[in-house]
PDB file of C-alpha atoms in Angstrom:
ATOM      1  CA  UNK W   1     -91.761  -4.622 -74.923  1.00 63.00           C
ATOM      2  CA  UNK W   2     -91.618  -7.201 -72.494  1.00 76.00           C
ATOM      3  CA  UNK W   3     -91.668  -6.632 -68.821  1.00 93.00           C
ATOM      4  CA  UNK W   4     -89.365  -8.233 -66.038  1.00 97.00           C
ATOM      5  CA  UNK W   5     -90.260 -12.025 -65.934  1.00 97.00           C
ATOM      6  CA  UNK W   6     -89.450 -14.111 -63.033  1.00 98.00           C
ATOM      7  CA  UNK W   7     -89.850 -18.111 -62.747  1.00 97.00           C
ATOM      8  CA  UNK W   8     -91.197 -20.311 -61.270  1.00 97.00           C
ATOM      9  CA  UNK W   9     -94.332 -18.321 -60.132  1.00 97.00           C
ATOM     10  CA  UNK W  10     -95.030 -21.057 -57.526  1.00 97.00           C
ATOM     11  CA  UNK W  11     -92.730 -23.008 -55.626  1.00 96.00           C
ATOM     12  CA  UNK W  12     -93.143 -25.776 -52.471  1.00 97.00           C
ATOM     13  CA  UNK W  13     -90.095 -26.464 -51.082  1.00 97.00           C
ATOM     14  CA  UNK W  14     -89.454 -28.659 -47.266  1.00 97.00           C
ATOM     15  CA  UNK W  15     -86.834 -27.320 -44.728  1.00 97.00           C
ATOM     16  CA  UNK W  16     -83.334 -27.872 -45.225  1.00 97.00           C
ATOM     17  CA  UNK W  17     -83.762 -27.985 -48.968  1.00 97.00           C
ATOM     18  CA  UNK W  18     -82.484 -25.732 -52.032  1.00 98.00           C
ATOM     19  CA  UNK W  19     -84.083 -23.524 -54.534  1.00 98.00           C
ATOM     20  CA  UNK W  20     -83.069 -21.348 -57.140  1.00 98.00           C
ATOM     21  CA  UNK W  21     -85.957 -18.669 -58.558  1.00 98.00           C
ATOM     22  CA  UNK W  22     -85.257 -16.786 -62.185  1.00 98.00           C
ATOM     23  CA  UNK W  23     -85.335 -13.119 -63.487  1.00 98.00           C
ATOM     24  CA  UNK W  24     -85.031 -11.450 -67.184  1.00 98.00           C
ATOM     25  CA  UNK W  25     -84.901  -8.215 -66.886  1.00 97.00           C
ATOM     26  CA  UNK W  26     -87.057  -5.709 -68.521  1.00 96.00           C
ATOM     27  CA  UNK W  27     -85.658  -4.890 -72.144  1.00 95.00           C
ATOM     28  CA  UNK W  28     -83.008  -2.165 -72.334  1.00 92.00           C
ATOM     29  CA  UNK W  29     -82.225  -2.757 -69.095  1.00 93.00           C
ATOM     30  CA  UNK W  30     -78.532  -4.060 -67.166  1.00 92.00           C
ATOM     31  CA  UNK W  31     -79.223  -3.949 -63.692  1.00 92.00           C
ATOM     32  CA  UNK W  32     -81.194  -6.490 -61.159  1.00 95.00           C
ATOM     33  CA  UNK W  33     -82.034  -6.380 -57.538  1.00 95.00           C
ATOM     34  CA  UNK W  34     -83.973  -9.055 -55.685  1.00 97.00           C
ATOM     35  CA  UNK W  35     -86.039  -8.333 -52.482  1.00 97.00           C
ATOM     36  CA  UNK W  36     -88.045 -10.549 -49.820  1.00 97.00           C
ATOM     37  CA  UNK W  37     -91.385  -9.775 -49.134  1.00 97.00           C
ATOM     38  CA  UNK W  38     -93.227 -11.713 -46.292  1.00 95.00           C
ATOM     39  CA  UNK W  39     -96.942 -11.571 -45.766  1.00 92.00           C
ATOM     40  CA  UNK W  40     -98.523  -7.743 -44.909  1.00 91.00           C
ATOM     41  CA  UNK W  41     -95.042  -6.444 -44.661  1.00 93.00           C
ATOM     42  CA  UNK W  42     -93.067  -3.949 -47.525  1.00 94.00           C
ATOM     43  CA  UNK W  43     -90.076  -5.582 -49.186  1.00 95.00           C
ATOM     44  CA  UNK W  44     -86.904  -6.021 -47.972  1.00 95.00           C
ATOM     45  CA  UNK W  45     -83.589  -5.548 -50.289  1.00 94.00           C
ATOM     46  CA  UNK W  46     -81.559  -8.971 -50.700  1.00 96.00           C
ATOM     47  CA  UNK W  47     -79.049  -7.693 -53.126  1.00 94.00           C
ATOM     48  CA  UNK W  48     -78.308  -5.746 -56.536  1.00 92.00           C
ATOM     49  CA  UNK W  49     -76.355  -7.276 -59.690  1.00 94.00           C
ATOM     50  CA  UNK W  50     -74.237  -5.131 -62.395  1.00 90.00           C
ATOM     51  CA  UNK W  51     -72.629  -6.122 -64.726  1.00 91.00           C
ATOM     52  CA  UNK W  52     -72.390  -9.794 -63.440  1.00 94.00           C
ATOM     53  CA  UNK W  53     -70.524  -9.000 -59.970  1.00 93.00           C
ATOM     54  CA  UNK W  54     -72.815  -8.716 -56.251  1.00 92.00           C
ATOM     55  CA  UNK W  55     -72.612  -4.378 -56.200  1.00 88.00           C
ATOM     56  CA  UNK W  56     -74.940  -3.941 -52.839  1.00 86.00           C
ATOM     57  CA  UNK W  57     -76.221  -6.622 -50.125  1.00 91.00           C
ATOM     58  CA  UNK W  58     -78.838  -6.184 -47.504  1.00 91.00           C
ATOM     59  CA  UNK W  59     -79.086  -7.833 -44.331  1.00 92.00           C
ATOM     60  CA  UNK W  60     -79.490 -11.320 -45.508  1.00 96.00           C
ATOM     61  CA  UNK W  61     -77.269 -14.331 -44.590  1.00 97.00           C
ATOM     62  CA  UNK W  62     -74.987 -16.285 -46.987  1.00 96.00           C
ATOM     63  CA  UNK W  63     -77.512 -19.032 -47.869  1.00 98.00           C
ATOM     64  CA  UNK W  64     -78.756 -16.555 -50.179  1.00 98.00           C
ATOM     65  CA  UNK W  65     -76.884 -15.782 -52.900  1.00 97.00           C
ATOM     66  CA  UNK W  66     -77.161 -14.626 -56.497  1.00 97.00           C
ATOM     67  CA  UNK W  67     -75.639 -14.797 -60.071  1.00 97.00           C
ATOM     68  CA  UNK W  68     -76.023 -12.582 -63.221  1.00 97.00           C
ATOM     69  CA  UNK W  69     -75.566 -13.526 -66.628  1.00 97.00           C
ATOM     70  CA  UNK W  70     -73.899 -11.670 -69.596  1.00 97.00           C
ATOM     71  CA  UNK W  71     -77.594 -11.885 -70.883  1.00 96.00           C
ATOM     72  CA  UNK W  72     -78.424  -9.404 -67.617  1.00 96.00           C
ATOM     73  CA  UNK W  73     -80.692 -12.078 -66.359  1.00 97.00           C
ATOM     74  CA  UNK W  74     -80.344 -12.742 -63.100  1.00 98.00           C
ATOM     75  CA  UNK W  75     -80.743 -16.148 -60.306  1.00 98.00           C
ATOM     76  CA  UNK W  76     -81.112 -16.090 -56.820  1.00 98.00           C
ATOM     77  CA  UNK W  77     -80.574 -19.489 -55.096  1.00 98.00           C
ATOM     78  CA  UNK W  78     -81.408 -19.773 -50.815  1.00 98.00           C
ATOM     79  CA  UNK W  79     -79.441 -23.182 -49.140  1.00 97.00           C
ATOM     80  CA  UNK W  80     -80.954 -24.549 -45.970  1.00 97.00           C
ATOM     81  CA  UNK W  81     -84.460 -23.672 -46.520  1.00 97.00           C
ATOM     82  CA  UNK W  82     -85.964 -22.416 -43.245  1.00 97.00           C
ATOM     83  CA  UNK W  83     -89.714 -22.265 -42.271  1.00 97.00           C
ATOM     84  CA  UNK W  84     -88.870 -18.512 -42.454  1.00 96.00           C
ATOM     85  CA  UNK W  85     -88.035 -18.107 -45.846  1.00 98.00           C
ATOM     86  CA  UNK W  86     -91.582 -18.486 -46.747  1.00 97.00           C
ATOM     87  CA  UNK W  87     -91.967 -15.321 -49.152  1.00 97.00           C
ATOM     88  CA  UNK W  88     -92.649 -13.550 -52.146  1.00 97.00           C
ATOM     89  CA  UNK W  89     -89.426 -12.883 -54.040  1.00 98.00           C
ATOM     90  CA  UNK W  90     -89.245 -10.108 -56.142  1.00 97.00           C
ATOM     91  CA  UNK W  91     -87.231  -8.920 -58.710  1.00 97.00           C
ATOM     92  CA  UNK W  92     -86.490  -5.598 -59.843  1.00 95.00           C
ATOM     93  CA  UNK W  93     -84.738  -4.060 -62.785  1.00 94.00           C
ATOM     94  CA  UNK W  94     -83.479  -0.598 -63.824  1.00 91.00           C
ATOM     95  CA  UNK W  95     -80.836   0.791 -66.464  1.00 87.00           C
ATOM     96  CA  UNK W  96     -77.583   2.040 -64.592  1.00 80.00           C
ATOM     97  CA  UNK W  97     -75.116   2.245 -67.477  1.00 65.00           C
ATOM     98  CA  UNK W  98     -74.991   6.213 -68.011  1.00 59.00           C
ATOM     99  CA  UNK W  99     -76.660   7.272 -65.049  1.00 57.00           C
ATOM    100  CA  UNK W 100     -75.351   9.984 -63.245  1.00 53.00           C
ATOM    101  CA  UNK W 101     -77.281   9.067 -60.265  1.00 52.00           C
ATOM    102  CA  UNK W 102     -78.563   6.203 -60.501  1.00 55.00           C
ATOM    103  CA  UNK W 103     -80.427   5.754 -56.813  1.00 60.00           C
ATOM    104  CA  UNK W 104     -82.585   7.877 -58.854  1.00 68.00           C
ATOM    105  CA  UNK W 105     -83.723   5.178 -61.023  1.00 80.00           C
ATOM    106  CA  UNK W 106     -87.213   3.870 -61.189  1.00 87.00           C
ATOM    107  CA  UNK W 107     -87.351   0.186 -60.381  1.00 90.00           C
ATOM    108  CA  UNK W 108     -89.449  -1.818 -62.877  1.00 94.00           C
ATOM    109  CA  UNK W 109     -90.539  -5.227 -60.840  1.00 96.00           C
ATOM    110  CA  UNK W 110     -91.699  -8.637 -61.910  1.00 97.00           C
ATOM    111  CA  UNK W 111     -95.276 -10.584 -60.174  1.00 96.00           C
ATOM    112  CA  UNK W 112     -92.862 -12.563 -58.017  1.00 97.00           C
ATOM    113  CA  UNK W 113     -91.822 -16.519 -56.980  1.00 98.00           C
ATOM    114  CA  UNK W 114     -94.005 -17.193 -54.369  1.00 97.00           C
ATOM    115  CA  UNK W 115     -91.932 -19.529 -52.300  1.00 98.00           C
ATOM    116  CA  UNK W 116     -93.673 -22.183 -49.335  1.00 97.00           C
ATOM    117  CA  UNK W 117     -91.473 -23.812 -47.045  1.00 97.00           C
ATOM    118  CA  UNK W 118     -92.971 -26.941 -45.449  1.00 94.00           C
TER     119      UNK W 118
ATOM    120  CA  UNK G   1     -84.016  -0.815 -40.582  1.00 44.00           C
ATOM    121  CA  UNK G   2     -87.219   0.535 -42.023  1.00 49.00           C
ATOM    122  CA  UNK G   3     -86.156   3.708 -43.250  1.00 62.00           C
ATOM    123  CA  UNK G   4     -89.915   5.023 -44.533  1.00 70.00           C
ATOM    124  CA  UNK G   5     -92.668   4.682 -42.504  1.00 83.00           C
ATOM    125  CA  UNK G   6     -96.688   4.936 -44.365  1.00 86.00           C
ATOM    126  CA  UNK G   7     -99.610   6.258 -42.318  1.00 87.00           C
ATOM    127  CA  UNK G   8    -102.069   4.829 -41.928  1.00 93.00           C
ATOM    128  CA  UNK G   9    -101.769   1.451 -42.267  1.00 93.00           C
ATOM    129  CA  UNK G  10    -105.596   0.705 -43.704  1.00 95.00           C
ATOM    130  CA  UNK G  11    -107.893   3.336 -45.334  1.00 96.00           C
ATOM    131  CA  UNK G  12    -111.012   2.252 -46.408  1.00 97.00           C
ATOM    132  CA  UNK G  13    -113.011   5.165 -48.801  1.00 97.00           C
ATOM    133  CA  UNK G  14    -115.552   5.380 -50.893  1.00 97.00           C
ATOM    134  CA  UNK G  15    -115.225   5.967 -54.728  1.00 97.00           C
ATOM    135  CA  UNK G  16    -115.218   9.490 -55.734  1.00 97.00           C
ATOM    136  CA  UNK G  17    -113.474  10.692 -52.597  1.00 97.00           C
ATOM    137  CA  UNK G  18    -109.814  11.552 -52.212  1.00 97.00           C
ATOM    138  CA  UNK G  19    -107.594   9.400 -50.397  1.00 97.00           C
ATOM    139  CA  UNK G  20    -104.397  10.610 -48.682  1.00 97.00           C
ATOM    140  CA  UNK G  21    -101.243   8.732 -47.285  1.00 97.00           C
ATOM    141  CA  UNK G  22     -98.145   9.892 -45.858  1.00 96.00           C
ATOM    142  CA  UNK G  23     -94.627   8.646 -45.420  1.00 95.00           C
ATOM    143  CA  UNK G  24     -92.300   9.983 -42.883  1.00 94.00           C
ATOM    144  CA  UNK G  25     -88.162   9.016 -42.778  1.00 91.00           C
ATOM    145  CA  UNK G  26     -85.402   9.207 -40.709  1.00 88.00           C
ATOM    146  CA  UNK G  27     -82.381  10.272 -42.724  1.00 86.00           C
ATOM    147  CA  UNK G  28     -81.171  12.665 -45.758  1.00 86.00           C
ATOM    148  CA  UNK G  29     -82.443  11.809 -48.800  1.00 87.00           C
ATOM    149  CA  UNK G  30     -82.022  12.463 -52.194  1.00 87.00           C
ATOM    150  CA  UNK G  31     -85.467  11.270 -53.685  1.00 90.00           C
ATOM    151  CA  UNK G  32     -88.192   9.679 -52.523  1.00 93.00           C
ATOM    152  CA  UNK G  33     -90.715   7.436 -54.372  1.00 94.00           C
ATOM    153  CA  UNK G  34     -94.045   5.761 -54.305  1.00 96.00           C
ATOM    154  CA  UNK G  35     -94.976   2.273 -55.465  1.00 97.00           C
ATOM    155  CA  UNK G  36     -98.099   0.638 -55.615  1.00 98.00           C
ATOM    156  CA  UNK G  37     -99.237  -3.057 -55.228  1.00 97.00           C
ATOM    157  CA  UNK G  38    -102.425  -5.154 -56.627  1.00 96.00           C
ATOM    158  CA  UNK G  39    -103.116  -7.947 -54.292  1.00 92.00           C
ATOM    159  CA  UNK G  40    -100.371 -11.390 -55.064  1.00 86.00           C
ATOM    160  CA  UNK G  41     -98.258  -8.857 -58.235  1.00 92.00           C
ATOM    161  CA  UNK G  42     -95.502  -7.326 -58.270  1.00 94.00           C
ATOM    162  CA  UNK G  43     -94.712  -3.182 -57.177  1.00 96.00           C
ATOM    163  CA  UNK G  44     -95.484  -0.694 -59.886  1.00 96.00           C
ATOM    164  CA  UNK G  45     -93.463   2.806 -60.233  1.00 95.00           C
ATOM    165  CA  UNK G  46     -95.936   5.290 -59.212  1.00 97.00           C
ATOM    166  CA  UNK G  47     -93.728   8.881 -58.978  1.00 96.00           C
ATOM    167  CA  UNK G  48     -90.274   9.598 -58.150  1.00 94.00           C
ATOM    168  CA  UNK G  49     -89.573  12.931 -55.993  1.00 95.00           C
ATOM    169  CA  UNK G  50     -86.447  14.360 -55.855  1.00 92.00           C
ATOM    170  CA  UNK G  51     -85.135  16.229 -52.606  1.00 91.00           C
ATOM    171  CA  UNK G  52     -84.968  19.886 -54.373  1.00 93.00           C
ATOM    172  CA  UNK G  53     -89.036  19.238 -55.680  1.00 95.00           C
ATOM    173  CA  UNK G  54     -91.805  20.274 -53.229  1.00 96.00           C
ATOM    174  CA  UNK G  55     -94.807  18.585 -55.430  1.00 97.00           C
ATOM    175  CA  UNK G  56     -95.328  16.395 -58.335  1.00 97.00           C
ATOM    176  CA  UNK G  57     -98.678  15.248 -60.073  1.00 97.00           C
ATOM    177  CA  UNK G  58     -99.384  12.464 -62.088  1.00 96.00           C
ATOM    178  CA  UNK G  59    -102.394  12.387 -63.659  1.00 97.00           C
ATOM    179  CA  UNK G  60    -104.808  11.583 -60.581  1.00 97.00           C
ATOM    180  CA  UNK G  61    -101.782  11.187 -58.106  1.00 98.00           C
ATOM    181  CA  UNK G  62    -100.060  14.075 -56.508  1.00 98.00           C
ATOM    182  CA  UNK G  63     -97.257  13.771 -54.008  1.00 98.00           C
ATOM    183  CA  UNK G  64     -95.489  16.589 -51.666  1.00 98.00           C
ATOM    184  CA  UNK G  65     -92.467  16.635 -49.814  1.00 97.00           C
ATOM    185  CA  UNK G  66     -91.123  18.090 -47.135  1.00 96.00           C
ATOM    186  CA  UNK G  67     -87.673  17.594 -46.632  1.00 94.00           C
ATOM    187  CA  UNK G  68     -87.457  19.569 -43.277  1.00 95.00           C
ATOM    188  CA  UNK G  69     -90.237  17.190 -41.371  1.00 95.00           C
ATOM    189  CA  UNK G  70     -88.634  14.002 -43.226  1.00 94.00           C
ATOM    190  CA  UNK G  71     -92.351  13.136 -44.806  1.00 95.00           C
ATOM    191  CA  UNK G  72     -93.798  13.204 -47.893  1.00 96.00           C
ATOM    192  CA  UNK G  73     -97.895  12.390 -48.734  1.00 97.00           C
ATOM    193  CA  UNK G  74     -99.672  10.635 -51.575  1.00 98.00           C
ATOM    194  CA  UNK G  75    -102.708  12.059 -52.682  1.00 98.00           C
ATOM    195  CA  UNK G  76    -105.295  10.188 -55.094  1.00 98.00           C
ATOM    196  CA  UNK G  77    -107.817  12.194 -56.057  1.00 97.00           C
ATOM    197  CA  UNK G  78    -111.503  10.786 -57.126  1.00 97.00           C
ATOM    198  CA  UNK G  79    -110.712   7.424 -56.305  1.00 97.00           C
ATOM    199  CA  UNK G  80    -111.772   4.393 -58.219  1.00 97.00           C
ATOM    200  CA  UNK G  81    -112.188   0.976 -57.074  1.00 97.00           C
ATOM    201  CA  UNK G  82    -109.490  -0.481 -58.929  1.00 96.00           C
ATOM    202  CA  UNK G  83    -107.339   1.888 -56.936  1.00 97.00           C
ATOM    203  CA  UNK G  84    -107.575  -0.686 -54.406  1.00 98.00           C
ATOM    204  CA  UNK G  85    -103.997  -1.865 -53.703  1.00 98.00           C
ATOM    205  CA  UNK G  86    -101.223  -1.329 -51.591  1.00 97.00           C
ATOM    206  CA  UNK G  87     -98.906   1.745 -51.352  1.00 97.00           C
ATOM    207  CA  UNK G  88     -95.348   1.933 -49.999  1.00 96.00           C
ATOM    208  CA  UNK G  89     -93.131   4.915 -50.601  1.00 95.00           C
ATOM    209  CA  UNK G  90     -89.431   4.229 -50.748  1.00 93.00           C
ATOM    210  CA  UNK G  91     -85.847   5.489 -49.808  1.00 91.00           C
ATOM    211  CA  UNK G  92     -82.442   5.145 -50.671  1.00 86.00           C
ATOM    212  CA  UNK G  93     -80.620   3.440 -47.769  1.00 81.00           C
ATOM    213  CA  UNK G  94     -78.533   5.588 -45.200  1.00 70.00           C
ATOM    214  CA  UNK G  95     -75.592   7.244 -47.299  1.00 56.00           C
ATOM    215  CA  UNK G  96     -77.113   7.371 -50.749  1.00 55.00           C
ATOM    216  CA  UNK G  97     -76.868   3.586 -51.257  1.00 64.00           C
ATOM    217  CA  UNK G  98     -78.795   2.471 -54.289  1.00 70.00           C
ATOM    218  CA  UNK G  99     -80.523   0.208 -52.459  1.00 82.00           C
ATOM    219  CA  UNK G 100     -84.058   1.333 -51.492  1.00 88.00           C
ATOM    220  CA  UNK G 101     -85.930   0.465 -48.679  1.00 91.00           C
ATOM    221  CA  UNK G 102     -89.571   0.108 -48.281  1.00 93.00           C
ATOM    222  CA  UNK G 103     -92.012   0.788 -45.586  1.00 90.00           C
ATOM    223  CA  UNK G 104     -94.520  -1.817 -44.636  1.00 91.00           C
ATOM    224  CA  UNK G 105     -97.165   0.487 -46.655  1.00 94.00           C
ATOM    225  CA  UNK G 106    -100.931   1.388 -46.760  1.00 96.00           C
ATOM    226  CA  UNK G 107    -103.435  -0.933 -47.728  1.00 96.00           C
ATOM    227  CA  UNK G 108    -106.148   1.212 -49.776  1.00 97.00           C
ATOM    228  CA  UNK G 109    -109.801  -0.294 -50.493  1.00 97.00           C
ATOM    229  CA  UNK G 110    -111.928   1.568 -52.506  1.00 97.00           C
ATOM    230  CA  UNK G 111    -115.705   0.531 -52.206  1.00 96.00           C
ATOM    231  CA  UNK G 112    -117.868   0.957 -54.942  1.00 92.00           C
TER     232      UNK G 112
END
């Protein structure tokens, strides 16, 4: 049963540039959420895909954004690279269809896209 | 806005004894939950606590809640060294968003 899987695992990018980092979802499962976690600090909640629409966003401008595929696999691409976005992304998947609440899902997460902004 | 908050921030222990770490909030939740994280990898689900549960153990791990002080702890008992990792409890956002928020968590070492 294969886990969530998230490409590239590394990633240089230079400022100004774009980048677009991949998630599959852990089997079984329909629902993604990617977060942003910089160094000695707890991720922080970019945004949640269901059934291929943008269903929650945190505070994060519109250079990121995000796509899901009928496949539940998910893409996050960031525009304008800053020296900020220098991060680990994460993604995280859970099973909402039939959940009565489903905030009280367990999130299964992937190792990450470590992403260095030059 | 952080939402949970882990104390302490470091805890260094030796193997065999119990380490403890707590989480404090600032709003109504419905369930709280605890993740850990091995150095560069990604979160794993340690326990989920709902508001109307007091305590829940998982094998080694217990965790309490108290939903009038906004806090909950993690307790691991008998530590081990490969318990060394980080641990962040987390929230749903203000309102009962599904989006969960993370505090900046406590980094655990367990010498052997």
């Amino acid at each position: 049963d294969a886990g969530v899987t998230q490409s590239p695992t590394h990633l240089i990018k230079t400022r100004g540039q774009q980048v677009t980092l991949r998630c599959s979802p852990k089997s079984g499962h329909d629902t993604v959420s990617w977060y942003q976690q910089a160094l000695g600090q707890g991720p922080q909640f970019i945004f949640q895909y269901y059934e291929e629409e943008e269903r929650q966003r945190g505070n994060f401008p519109d250079r990121f954004s995000g796509h899901q595929f009928p496949n539940y696999s998910s893409e996050l691409n960031v525009n304008a690279l800053l020296l900020g976005d220098s991060a680990l992304y994460l993604c995280a998947s859970s099973l909402r269809q039939g959940s009565l609440q489903y905030s009280n899902q367990p999130q299964h997460f992937g190792d990450g896209t470590r992403l260095s902004i030059l | 806005s952080q939402q949970g908050e882990e104390d302490p921030q470091a805890l260094s222990i030796q193997e065999g004894e119990n380490a403890t770490m707590n989480c404090s909030y600032k709003t109504s939740i419905n369930n709280l939950q605890w993740y850990r994280q091995n150095s560069g990898r990604g979160l794993v689900h340690l326990i989920l606590i709902r508001s109307n549960e007091r305590e829940k153990h998982s094998g080694r791990l217990r965790v309490t809640l108290d939903t009038s002080k906004k806090s909950s702890s993690l307790l691991i008992t008998a530590s081990r060294a490969a318990d060394t990792a980080s641990y962040f409890c987390a929230t749903p956002a203000q309102g009962g968003s599904e989006k969960l928020v993370f505090g900046k968590g406590t980094k655990l070492t367990v010498n052997p």
